[in-house]
Tab-separated table of C-alpha atoms in Angstrom:
chain	number	residue	atom	x	y	z
K	1	MET	CA	23.239	76.407	-10.327
K	2	SER	CA	21.065	78.895	-12.169
K	3	ILE	CA	22.411	77.514	-15.463
K	4	ILE	CA	21.349	73.996	-14.426
K	5	GLU	CA	17.918	75.271	-13.360
K	6	GLU	CA	17.457	77.067	-16.712
K	7	TRP	CA	18.614	74.005	-18.655
K	8	GLY	CA	16.145	71.838	-16.721
K	9	GLU	CA	13.269	74.216	-17.457
K	10	LEU	CA	14.218	74.323	-21.136
K	11	ASN	CA	14.161	70.498	-21.307
K	12	LYS	CA	11.084	70.166	-19.060
K	13	LEU	CA	13.047	68.668	-16.168
K	14	ARG	CA	12.940	69.517	-12.482
K	15	PHE	CA	15.598	68.376	-10.034
K	16	SER	CA	14.844	67.442	-6.433
K	17	PRO	CA	16.861	69.536	-3.939
K	18	GLN	CA	16.241	66.870	-1.257
K	19	LYS	CA	17.843	64.120	-3.390
K	20	THR	CA	20.617	66.258	-4.848
K	21	CYS	CA	23.964	66.231	-3.068
K	22	MET	CA	27.285	67.969	-3.558
K	23	LEU	CA	30.633	66.190	-3.367
K	24	PRO	CA	33.426	68.719	-2.796
K	25	ILE	CA	36.566	67.415	-4.494
K	26	THR	CA	39.690	68.539	-2.659
K	27	TYR	CA	43.332	67.679	-2.652
K	28	ARG	CA	45.287	67.365	0.574
K	29	ARG	CA	42.053	67.776	2.584
K	30	ARG	CA	42.063	71.598	2.456
K	31	LEU	CA	38.265	71.791	2.572
K	32	ARG	CA	36.237	70.146	5.319
K	33	LEU	CA	32.553	69.264	5.007
K	34	ALA	CA	31.765	71.825	7.696
K	35	ASP	CA	33.422	74.581	5.619
K	36	THR	CA	31.847	73.852	2.225
K	37	PRO	CA	30.288	76.697	0.270
K	38	VAL	CA	26.507	77.019	0.375
K	39	VAL	CA	24.980	75.963	-2.949
K	40	ASN	CA	21.268	76.458	-3.533
K	41	LEU	CA	18.981	74.689	-5.979
K	42	TYR	CA	15.565	76.346	-6.389
K	43	GLY	CA	16.349	78.403	-3.284
K	44	GLN	CA	17.017	75.358	-1.067
K	45	PRO	CA	20.524	74.440	0.136
K	46	ILE	CA	22.139	71.278	-1.191
K	47	ARG	CA	23.800	69.007	1.370
K	48	ALA	CA	27.501	68.198	1.116
K	49	VAL	CA	28.604	64.561	1.442
K	50	ALA	CA	31.980	62.897	2.036
K	51	GLU	CA	31.349	60.134	-0.502
K	52	MET	CA	28.660	59.092	-2.938
K	53	LYS	CA	27.862	56.162	-5.192
K	54	TYR	CA	27.484	56.945	-8.904
K	55	LEU	CA	27.272	54.304	-11.630
K	56	GLY	CA	28.381	51.616	-9.173
K	57	VAL	CA	31.555	53.449	-8.151
K	58	ILE	CA	31.939	54.990	-4.702
K	59	TRP	CA	33.443	58.457	-5.204
K	60	ASP	CA	35.118	60.360	-2.364
K	61	GLY	CA	36.294	63.937	-2.020
K	62	GLY	CA	39.962	63.196	-2.683
K	63	LEU	CA	39.340	60.858	-5.651
K	64	ILE	CA	41.328	58.091	-3.959
K	65	PHE	CA	38.529	55.461	-4.033
K	66	HIS	CA	39.480	53.723	-0.747
K	67	ALA	CA	35.818	53.135	0.138
K	68	HIS	CA	35.143	51.682	-3.325
K	69	PHE	CA	38.067	49.255	-3.135
K	70	LYS	CA	37.072	48.207	0.383
K	71	ASP	CA	33.475	47.583	-0.779
K	72	ARG	CA	34.647	45.537	-3.777
K	73	LYS	CA	37.036	43.514	-1.575
K	74	VAL	CA	34.177	42.579	0.781
K	75	ALA	CA	32.016	41.511	-2.178
K	76	ILE	CA	34.828	39.445	-3.724
K	77	ASP	CA	35.702	37.802	-0.379
K	78	SER	CA	32.062	36.849	0.128
K	79	LEU	CA	31.808	35.421	-3.383
K	80	PHE	CA	35.071	33.512	-2.950
K	81	TYR	CA	33.877	32.047	0.368
K	82	ARG	CA	30.600	30.858	-1.163
K	83	LEU	CA	32.455	29.422	-4.152
K	84	THR	CA	34.849	27.571	-1.848
K	85	LEU	CA	31.931	26.037	0.092
K	86	THR	CA	30.266	24.932	-3.140
K	87	VAL	CA	33.440	23.360	-4.553
K	88	CYS	CA	34.231	21.533	-1.286
K	89	LYS	CA	30.844	19.810	-1.319
C-alpha cells in the first residue's frame, strides 16, 4: 500500500480509507472474511468485503459472478414484465 500512497502523492491524489475496500479473491473458499490480512492505507485499516460493484459488474471473492447474474436477471425480468404490459394494452 505504500507504493499506492507514494504514487498518489506524486500525482497529487489522496485516497479515502473510509471509502476504500478490499476484495480478497480466493479459490475454493480457503480464506474467510474474518481471516483476511490487515491492510492499512495512511495508517487506517481497510475493510474487507465479500462482493463489490465496479464498472457495473458485481465482483465476488471467487470470481463466479453469481450475484451479478442474479441482479441482471431481476432487471431483465422487470423490464420484460413492463414490456409485456405495454404490448398487451
